Amino acid sequence: MGIRDIIEGKKHWRAHVARVKALPPDYRIVYGEIQKYFFKVGPVDLPDGRLLSGIVDFFEEGAAAGRPVLELVGHDVAAFCDDLIKDSPTYTDIYRASLGGEPGKTS
């Protein structure tokens, strides 16, 4: 990764954060919880930015339509997140597989 990639990545992240800050307060709170959840769970494709950008797109549309955020995601935000990444490998899955365990299985 070169310096240009780092600079471009920062520009994209700052633009993303600006979009999040423009959301209504309840949407920002739920987005923050989703982001924390994904940073903890670690879906492999999270760094490419499409997952979080897609959520902001979804939230912008919902806010523009005047819908409450919990109407969009439901009352169980973790279940909403799990459903979004159900077919995506996580770093936990990769680590578990490297130890010889079955991906997706918890002990």
CSV table of N, CA, C and O in Angstrom, one decimal, residues 3-107:
chain,number,residue,atom,x,y,z
A,3,ILE,N,1.6,5.5,-0.4
A,3,ILE,CA,1.2,6.7,0.3
A,3,ILE,C,-0.1,7.3,-0.4
A,3,ILE,O,-1.0,7.8,0.3
A,4,ARG,N,-0.2,7.2,-1.7
A,4,ARG,CA,-1.4,7.6,-2.4
A,4,ARG,C,-2.6,6.8,-1.9
A,4,ARG,O,-3.7,7.4,-1.8
A,5,ASP,N,-2.5,5.5,-1.8
A,5,ASP,CA,-3.6,4.7,-1.3
A,5,ASP,C,-4.0,5.1,0.1
A,5,ASP,O,-5.2,5.2,0.4
A,6,ILE,N,-3.1,5.4,0.9
A,6,ILE,CA,-3.4,5.9,2.3
A,6,ILE,C,-4.1,7.2,2.3
A,6,ILE,O,-5.2,7.4,2.9
A,7,ILE,N,-3.7,8.1,1.5
A,7,ILE,CA,-4.3,9.4,1.4
A,7,ILE,C,-5.7,9.3,0.8
A,7,ILE,O,-6.7,9.9,1.3
A,8,GLU,N,-5.9,8.5,-0.2
A,8,GLU,CA,-7.2,8.3,-0.8
A,8,GLU,C,-8.1,7.6,0.2
A,8,GLU,O,-9.3,7.9,0.3
A,9,GLY,N,-7.6,6.6,0.9
A,9,GLY,CA,-8.4,6.0,1.9
A,9,GLY,C,-8.9,6.9,3.0
A,9,GLY,O,-10.0,6.9,3.4
A,10,LYS,N,-8.0,7.9,3.4
A,10,LYS,CA,-8.4,8.9,4.4
A,10,LYS,C,-9.5,9.8,3.8
A,10,LYS,O,-10.4,10.2,4.5
A,11,LYS,N,-9.3,10.2,2.6
A,11,LYS,CA,-10.3,11.0,1.9
A,11,LYS,C,-11.7,10.4,1.9
A,11,LYS,O,-12.7,11.0,2.2
A,12,HIS,N,-11.7,9.1,1.5
A,12,HIS,CA,-13.0,8.3,1.5
A,12,HIS,C,-13.6,8.2,2.9
A,12,HIS,O,-14.8,8.3,3.0
A,13,TRP,N,-12.7,7.9,3.9
A,13,TRP,CA,-13.2,7.8,5.2
A,13,TRP,C,-13.8,9.1,5.8
A,13,TRP,O,-14.9,9.1,6.4
A,14,ARG,N,-13.1,10.2,5.5
A,14,ARG,CA,-13.6,11.5,6.0
A,14,ARG,C,-15.0,11.8,5.3
A,14,ARG,O,-15.9,12.4,5.9
A,15,ALA,N,-15.1,11.5,4.0
A,15,ALA,CA,-16.4,11.7,3.3
A,15,ALA,C,-17.5,10.9,3.9
A,15,ALA,O,-18.6,11.3,4.1
A,16,HIS,N,-17.1,9.6,4.2
A,16,HIS,CA,-18.1,8.7,4.8
A,16,HIS,C,-18.5,9.2,6.2
A,16,HIS,O,-19.7,9.3,6.5
A,17,VAL,N,-17.6,9.7,7.0
A,17,VAL,CA,-17.9,10.2,8.3
A,17,VAL,C,-18.8,11.5,8.2
A,17,VAL,O,-19.7,11.6,9.0
A,18,ALA,N,-18.5,12.3,7.2
A,18,ALA,CA,-19.4,13.5,7.0
A,18,ALA,C,-20.8,13.1,6.7
A,18,ALA,O,-21.8,13.7,7.1
A,19,ARG,N,-21.0,12.0,5.9
A,19,ARG,CA,-22.3,11.5,5.6
A,19,ARG,C,-23.0,11.0,6.8
A,19,ARG,O,-24.2,11.3,7.0
A,20,VAL,N,-22.3,10.3,7.7
A,20,VAL,CA,-22.9,9.8,8.9
A,20,VAL,C,-23.3,11.0,9.8
A,20,VAL,O,-24.4,10.9,10.4
A,21,LYS,N,-22.4,12.0,9.9
A,21,LYS,CA,-22.8,13.1,10.8
A,21,LYS,C,-24.0,13.9,10.3
A,21,LYS,O,-24.6,14.6,11.0
A,22,ALA,N,-24.3,13.8,9.0
A,22,ALA,CA,-25.5,14.5,8.4
A,22,ALA,C,-26.8,13.7,8.7
A,22,ALA,O,-27.8,14.3,8.4
A,23,LEU,N,-26.7,12.5,9.2
A,23,LEU,CA,-27.9,11.7,9.5
A,23,LEU,C,-28.6,12.3,10.7
A,23,LEU,O,-27.9,12.9,11.6
A,24,PRO,N,-29.9,12.0,10.9
A,24,PRO,CA,-30.6,12.4,12.1
A,24,PRO,C,-29.9,11.7,13.3
A,24,PRO,O,-29.3,10.6,13.2
A,25,PRO,N,-30.1,12.3,14.5
A,25,PRO,CA,-29.4,11.8,15.7
A,25,PRO,C,-29.7,10.3,16.0
A,25,PRO,O,-28.8,9.5,16.3
A,26,ASP,N,-31.0,9.8,15.8
A,26,ASP,CA,-31.3,8.4,16.1
A,26,ASP,C,-30.6,7.5,15.1
A,26,ASP,O,-30.2,6.4,15.5
A,27,TYR,N,-30.5,7.9,13.9
A,27,TYR,CA,-29.8,7.1,12.9
A,27,TYR,C,-28.3,7.1,13.2
A,27,TYR,O,-27.7,6.0,13.0
A,28,ARG,N,-27.7,8.2,13.6
A,28,ARG,CA,-26.3,8.2,14.0
A,28,ARG,C,-26.0,7.2,15.1
A,28,ARG,O,-25.0,6.5,15.1
A,29,ILE,N,-26.9,7.2,16.1
A,29,ILE,CA,-26.7,6.3,17.3
A,29,ILE,C,-26.7,4.8,16.8
A,29,ILE,O,-25.9,4.1,17.1
A,30,VAL,N,-27.7,4.5,16.0
A,30,VAL,CA,-27.8,3.1,15.5
A,30,VAL,C,-26.6,2.8,14.6
A,30,VAL,O,-26.0,1.7,14.7
A,31,TYR,N,-26.2,3.7,13.7
A,31,TYR,CA,-25.1,3.5,12.9
A,31,TYR,C,-23.8,3.2,13.8
A,31,TYR,O,-23.0,2.3,13.5
A,32,GLY,N,-23.7,4.0,14.8
A,32,GLY,CA,-22.5,3.8,15.7
A,32,GLY,C,-22.5,2.4,16.3
A,32,GLY,O,-21.4,1.8,16.4
A,33,GLU,N,-23.7,1.9,16.7
A,33,GLU,CA,-23.8,0.6,17.3
A,33,GLU,C,-23.4,-0.5,16.2
A,33,GLU,O,-22.8,-1.5,16.5
A,34,ILE,N,-23.9,-0.3,15.0
A,34,ILE,CA,-23.6,-1.2,13.9
A,34,ILE,C,-22.1,-1.2,13.6
A,34,ILE,O,-21.5,-2.3,13.5
A,35,GLN,N,-21.5,0.0,13.6
A,35,GLN,CA,-20.1,0.1,13.3
A,35,GLN,C,-19.3,-0.6,14.4
A,35,GLN,O,-18.4,-1.4,14.1
A,36,LYS,N,-19.6,-0.4,15.7
A,36,LYS,CA,-18.9,-1.1,16.8
A,36,LYS,C,-19.1,-2.6,16.6
A,36,LYS,O,-18.1,-3.3,16.8
A,37,TYR,N,-20.3,-3.1,16.3
A,37,TYR,CA,-20.5,-4.5,16.2
A,37,TYR,C,-19.6,-5.1,15.1
A,37,TYR,O,-19.0,-6.1,15.3
A,38,PHE,N,-19.6,-4.4,13.9
A,38,PHE,CA,-18.8,-4.9,12.8
A,38,PHE,C,-17.3,-4.9,13.1
A,38,PHE,O,-16.5,-5.8,12.7
A,39,PHE,N,-16.8,-3.8,13.8
A,39,PHE,CA,-15.4,-3.8,14.2
A,39,PHE,C,-15.1,-4.9,15.2
A,39,PHE,O,-13.9,-5.4,15.1
A,40,LYS,N,-16.0,-5.3,16.0
A,40,LYS,CA,-15.8,-6.4,16.9
A,40,LYS,C,-15.8,-7.7,16.2
A,40,LYS,O,-14.9,-8.6,16.4
A,41,VAL,N,-16.8,-7.9,15.4
A,41,VAL,CA,-17.0,-9.2,14.7
A,41,VAL,C,-16.0,-9.4,13.6
A,41,VAL,O,-15.5,-10.5,13.4
A,42,GLY,N,-15.7,-8.4,12.9
A,42,GLY,CA,-14.6,-8.4,11.9
A,42,GLY,C,-15.0,-9.1,10.6
A,42,GLY,O,-14.2,-10.0,10.2
A,43,PRO,N,-16.0,-8.7,9.9
A,43,PRO,CA,-16.2,-9.3,8.5
A,43,PRO,C,-15.0,-8.9,7.6
A,43,PRO,O,-14.5,-7.8,7.7
A,44,VAL,N,-14.6,-9.9,6.9
A,44,VAL,CA,-13.4,-9.7,6.1
A,44,VAL,C,-13.5,-8.6,5.1
A,44,VAL,O,-12.5,-7.9,4.8
A,45,ASP,N,-14.7,-8.4,4.5
A,45,ASP,CA,-14.8,-7.4,3.5
A,45,ASP,C,-15.1,-6.0,4.0
A,45,ASP,O,-15.4,-5.1,3.3
A,46,LEU,N,-15.0,-5.8,5.3
A,46,LEU,CA,-15.3,-4.5,5.9
A,46,LEU,C,-14.3,-3.4,5.5
A,46,LEU,O,-14.8,-2.3,5.1
A,47,PRO,N,-13.0,-3.7,5.3
A,47,PRO,CA,-12.1,-2.6,4.9
A,47,PRO,C,-12.4,-2.1,3.5
A,47,PRO,O,-11.9,-1.0,3.2
A,48,ASP,N,-13.0,-2.8,2.7
A,48,ASP,CA,-13.3,-2.3,1.3
A,48,ASP,C,-14.3,-1.1,1.3
A,48,ASP,O,-14.4,-0.4,0.3
A,49,GLY,N,-15.0,-0.9,2.4
A,49,GLY,CA,-15.9,0.2,2.6
A,49,GLY,C,-17.3,0.1,2.0
A,49,GLY,O,-18.2,0.9,2.3
A,50,ARG,N,-17.6,-1.0,1.3
A,50,ARG,CA,-18.9,-1.1,0.7
A,50,ARG,C,-20.0,-1.4,1.7
A,50,ARG,O,-21.1,-0.9,1.5
A,51,LEU,N,-19.7,-2.2,2.7
A,51,LEU,CA,-20.7,-2.6,3.6
A,51,LEU,C,-21.2,-1.3,4.4
A,51,LEU,O,-22.4,-1.1,4.5
A,52,LEU,N,-20.3,-0.6,5.0
A,52,LEU,CA,-20.7,0.6,5.8
A,52,LEU,C,-21.3,1.7,4.9
A,52,LEU,O,-22.2,2.3,5.3
A,53,SER,N,-20.7,1.9,3.7
A,53,SER,CA,-21.3,2.8,2.8
A,53,SER,C,-22.8,2.4,2.4
A,53,SER,O,-23.6,3.3,2.3
A,54,GLY,N,-23.0,1.2,2.2
A,54,GLY,CA,-24.3,0.7,1.9
A,54,GLY,C,-25.3,0.9,3.0
A,54,GLY,O,-26.5,1.3,2.7
A,55,ILE,N,-24.8,0.8,4.2
A,55,ILE,CA,-25.7,1.1,5.4
A,55,ILE,C,-26.0,2.6,5.4
A,55,ILE,O,-27.2,2.9,5.6
A,56,VAL,N,-25.1,3.4,5.1
A,56,VAL,CA,-25.3,4.9,5.1
A,56,VAL,C,-26.3,5.2,4.0
A,56,VAL,O,-27.2,6.0,4.2
A,57,ASP,N,-26.1,4.6,2.8
A,57,ASP,CA,-27.1,4.8,1.7
A,57,ASP,C,-28.5,4.4,2.2
A,57,ASP,O,-29.5,5.2,2.0
A,58,PHE,N,-28.6,3.3,2.8
A,58,PHE,CA,-29.9,2.8,3.3
A,58,PHE,C,-30.5,3.7,4.3
A,58,PHE,O,-31.7,4.0,4.3
A,59,PHE,N,-29.7,4.2,5.2
A,59,PHE,CA,-30.1,5.1,6.3
A,59,PHE,C,-30.5,6.5,5.7
A,59,PHE,O,-31.5,7.1,6.1
A,60,GLU,N,-29.8,7.0,4.7
A,60,GLU,CA,-30.1,8.2,4.1
A,60,GLU,C,-31.5,8.1,3.4
A,60,GLU,O,-32.3,9.1,3.5
A,61,GLU,N,-31.7,7.0,2.7
A,61,GLU,CA,-33.0,6.8,2.1
A,61,GLU,C,-34.2,6.8,3.1
A,61,GLU,O,-35.2,7.4,2.9
A,62,GLY,N,-33.9,6.0,4.2
A,62,GLY,CA,-34.9,5.9,5.2
A,62,GLY,C,-35.2,7.2,5.9
A,62,GLY,O,-36.4,7.6,6.2
A,63,ALA,N,-34.2,8.0,6.2
A,63,ALA,CA,-34.4,9.3,6.8
A,63,ALA,C,-35.1,10.3,5.9
A,63,ALA,O,-36.0,11.0,6.3
A,64,ALA,N,-34.8,10.2,4.6
A,64,ALA,CA,-35.4,11.1,3.6
A,64,ALA,C,-36.9,10.7,3.5
A,64,ALA,O,-37.8,11.6,3.2
A,65,ALA,N,-37.3,9.5,3.7
A,65,ALA,CA,-38.7,9.0,3.6
A,65,ALA,C,-39.4,9.3,5.0
A,65,ALA,O,-40.6,9.0,5.1
A,66,GLY,N,-38.6,9.7,6.0
A,66,GLY,CA,-39.2,10.0,7.3
A,66,GLY,C,-39.5,8.8,8.1
A,66,GLY,O,-40.3,8.8,9.0
A,67,ARG,N,-38.9,7.7,7.8
A,67,ARG,CA,-39.1,6.4,8.6
A,67,ARG,C,-38.2,6.4,9.8
A,67,ARG,O,-37.0,6.8,9.7
A,68,PRO,N,-38.7,5.9,10.9
A,68,PRO,CA,-37.9,5.7,12.1
A,68,PRO,C,-36.8,4.7,11.8
A,68,PRO,O,-37.1,3.7,11.1
A,69,VAL,N,-35.6,4.9,12.4
A,69,VAL,CA,-34.5,4.0,12.1
A,69,VAL,C,-34.8,2.5,12.6
A,69,VAL,O,-34.4,1.6,11.9
A,70,LEU,N,-35.5,2.4,13.7
A,70,LEU,CA,-35.8,1.0,14.2
A,70,LEU,C,-36.8,0.3,13.3
A,70,LEU,O,-36.9,-0.9,13.3
A,71,GLU,N,-37.6,1.1,12.5
A,71,GLU,CA,-38.5,0.5,11.5
A,71,GLU,C,-37.7,-0.2,10.4
A,71,GLU,O,-38.1,-1.2,9.8
A,72,LEU,N,-36.5,0.4,10.1
A,72,LEU,CA,-35.6,-0.1,9.1
A,72,LEU,C,-34.8,-1.4,9.5
A,72,LEU,O,-34.7,-2.3,8.8
A,73,VAL,N,-34.3,-1.3,10.8
A,73,VAL,CA,-33.3,-2.3,11.2
A,73,VAL,C,-34.0,-3.3,12.2
A,73,VAL,O,-33.4,-4.4,12.5
A,74,GLY,N,-35.1,-2.9,12.8
A,74,GLY,CA,-35.7,-3.7,13.8
A,74,GLY,C,-35.1,-3.4,15.2
A,74,GLY,O,-34.2,-2.6,15.3
A,75,HIS,N,-35.6,-4.0,16.2
A,75,HIS,CA,-35.2,-3.7,17.6
A,75,HIS,C,-33.9,-4.5,18.0
A,75,HIS,O,-33.3,-4.1,19.0
A,76,ASP,N,-33.6,-5.5,17.2
A,76,ASP,CA,-32.4,-6.3,17.5
A,76,ASP,C,-31.3,-5.9,16.5
A,76,ASP,O,-31.2,-6.5,15.4
A,77,VAL,N,-30.5,-4.9,16.8
A,77,VAL,CA,-29.5,-4.4,15.8
A,77,VAL,C,-28.5,-5.5,15.5
A,77,VAL,O,-28.0,-5.6,14.4
A,78,ALA,N,-28.1,-6.3,16.5
A,78,ALA,CA,-27.1,-7.3,16.3
A,78,ALA,C,-27.6,-8.3,15.3
A,78,ALA,O,-26.9,-8.8,14.4
A,79,ALA,N,-28.9,-8.7,15.4
A,79,ALA,CA,-29.5,-9.6,14.4
A,79,ALA,C,-29.5,-9.0,13.0
A,79,ALA,O,-29.3,-9.7,12.0
A,80,PHE,N,-29.8,-7.7,12.9
A,80,PHE,CA,-29.7,-7.0,11.6
A,80,PHE,C,-28.3,-7.1,11.0
A,80,PHE,O,-28.1,-7.5,9.9
A,81,CYS,N,-27.3,-6.9,11.9
A,81,CYS,CA,-25.9,-7.0,11.4
A,81,CYS,C,-25.6,-8.4,11.0
A,81,CYS,O,-24.9,-8.6,10.0
A,82,ASP,N,-25.9,-9.4,11.8
A,82,ASP,CA,-25.6,-10.8,11.5
A,82,ASP,C,-26.3,-11.2,10.2
A,82,ASP,O,-25.7,-11.9,9.4
A,83,ASP,N,-27.5,-10.7,9.9
A,83,ASP,CA,-28.1,-11.0,8.7
A,83,ASP,C,-27.4,-10.4,7.5
A,83,ASP,O,-27.3,-11.0,6.4
A,84,LEU,N,-26.8,-9.2,7.7
A,84,LEU,CA,-26.0,-8.6,6.6
A,84,LEU,C,-24.8,-9.3,6.2
A,84,LEU,O,-24.4,-9.3,5.1
A,85,ILE,N,-24.2,-10.0,7.2
A,85,ILE,CA,-22.9,-10.6,6.9
A,85,ILE,C,-23.0,-12.1,7.0
A,85,ILE,O,-21.9,-12.8,7.1
A,86,LYS,N,-24.2,-12.7,7.0
A,86,LYS,CA,-24.3,-14.1,7.2
A,86,LYS,C,-23.5,-15.0,6.2
A,86,LYS,O,-23.1,-16.1,6.5
A,87,ASP,N,-23.3,-14.5,5.0
A,87,ASP,CA,-22.6,-15.2,4.0
A,87,ASP,C,-21.2,-14.8,3.8
A,87,ASP,O,-20.5,-15.2,2.9
A,88,SER,N,-20.7,-13.9,4.6
A,88,SER,CA,-19.4,-13.3,4.6
A,88,SER,C,-18.5,-14.0,5.6
A,88,SER,O,-18.9,-14.1,6.8
A,89,PRO,N,-17.3,-14.3,5.3
A,89,PRO,CA,-16.4,-14.8,6.3
A,89,PRO,C,-15.9,-13.7,7.2
A,89,PRO,O,-15.9,-12.6,6.8
A,90,THR,N,-15.7,-14.1,8.5
A,90,THR,CA,-15.2,-13.1,9.4
A,90,THR,C,-13.7,-13.5,9.8
A,90,THR,O,-13.3,-14.6,9.5
A,91,TYR,N,-13.0,-12.6,10.4
A,91,TYR,CA,-11.7,-12.9,10.8
A,91,TYR,C,-11.7,-14.0,11.9
A,91,TYR,O,-10.8,-14.8,12.0
A,92,THR,N,-12.8,-14.1,12.7
A,92,THR,CA,-12.9,-15.1,13.7
A,92,THR,C,-13.0,-16.5,13.0
A,92,THR,O,-12.4,-17.5,13.4
A,93,ASP,N,-13.8,-16.5,11.9
A,93,ASP,CA,-13.9,-17.8,11.1
A,93,ASP,C,-12.5,-18.2,10.6
A,93,ASP,O,-12.1,-19.4,10.6
A,94,ILE,N,-11.8,-17.3,10.0
A,94,ILE,CA,-10.4,-17.6,9.5
A,94,ILE,C,-9.5,-18.1,10.6
A,94,ILE,O,-8.8,-19.0,10.4
A,95,TYR,N,-9.5,-17.4,11.7
A,95,TYR,CA,-8.7,-17.8,12.8
A,95,TYR,C,-9.0,-19.2,13.3
A,95,TYR,O,-8.2,-20.0,13.5
A,96,ARG,N,-10.3,-19.4,13.4
A,96,ARG,CA,-10.8,-20.7,13.9
A,96,ARG,C,-10.4,-21.8,12.9
A,96,ARG,O,-10.0,-22.9,13.3
A,97,ALA,N,-10.5,-21.5,11.6
A,97,ALA,CA,-10.1,-22.5,10.6
A,97,ALA,C,-8.6,-22.8,10.7
A,97,ALA,O,-8.2,-23.9,10.5
A,98,SER,N,-7.8,-21.8,11.0
A,98,SER,CA,-6.4,-21.9,11.1
A,98,SER,C,-6.0,-22.8,12.2
A,98,SER,O,-4.9,-23.5,12.2
A,99,LEU,N,-6.9,-22.9,13.2
A,99,LEU,CA,-6.6,-23.7,14.4
A,99,LEU,C,-7.2,-25.1,14.2
A,99,LEU,O,-7.0,-26.0,15.1
A,100,GLY,N,-7.8,-25.3,13.1
A,100,GLY,CA,-8.3,-26.7,12.8
A,100,GLY,C,-9.8,-26.8,13.1
A,100,GLY,O,-10.3,-27.9,13.0
A,101,GLY,N,-10.4,-25.8,13.6
A,101,GLY,CA,-11.9,-25.8,14.0
A,101,GLY,C,-12.7,-25.6,12.7
A,101,GLY,O,-12.3,-25.2,11.7
A,102,GLU,N,-14.0,-25.8,12.9
A,102,GLU,CA,-14.9,-25.7,11.8
A,102,GLU,C,-15.4,-24.2,11.8
A,102,GLU,O,-15.8,-23.7,12.8
A,103,PRO,N,-15.3,-23.6,10.6
A,103,PRO,CA,-15.8,-22.2,10.5
A,103,PRO,C,-17.3,-22.1,10.9
A,103,PRO,O,-18.1,-23.0,10.5
A,104,GLY,N,-17.7,-21.1,11.6
A,104,GLY,CA,-19.0,-20.9,12.0
A,104,GLY,C,-19.5,-21.7,13.2
A,104,GLY,O,-20.6,-21.5,13.7
A,105,LYS,N,-18.6,-22.5,13.8
A,105,LYS,CA,-18.9,-23.3,15.0
A,105,LYS,C,-18.3,-22.7,16.2
A,105,LYS,O,-17.1,-22.3,16.1
A,106,THR,N,-19.0,-22.5,17.2
A,106,THR,CA,-18.4,-22.1,18.5
A,106,THR,C,-18.4,-23.3,19.5
A,106,THR,O,-19.2,-24.1,19.4
A,107,SER,N,-17.4,-23.2,20.3
A,107,SER,CA,-17.3,-24.3,21.3
A,107,SER,C,-18.0,-24.0,22.6
A,107,SER,O,-18.1,-22.9,23.0
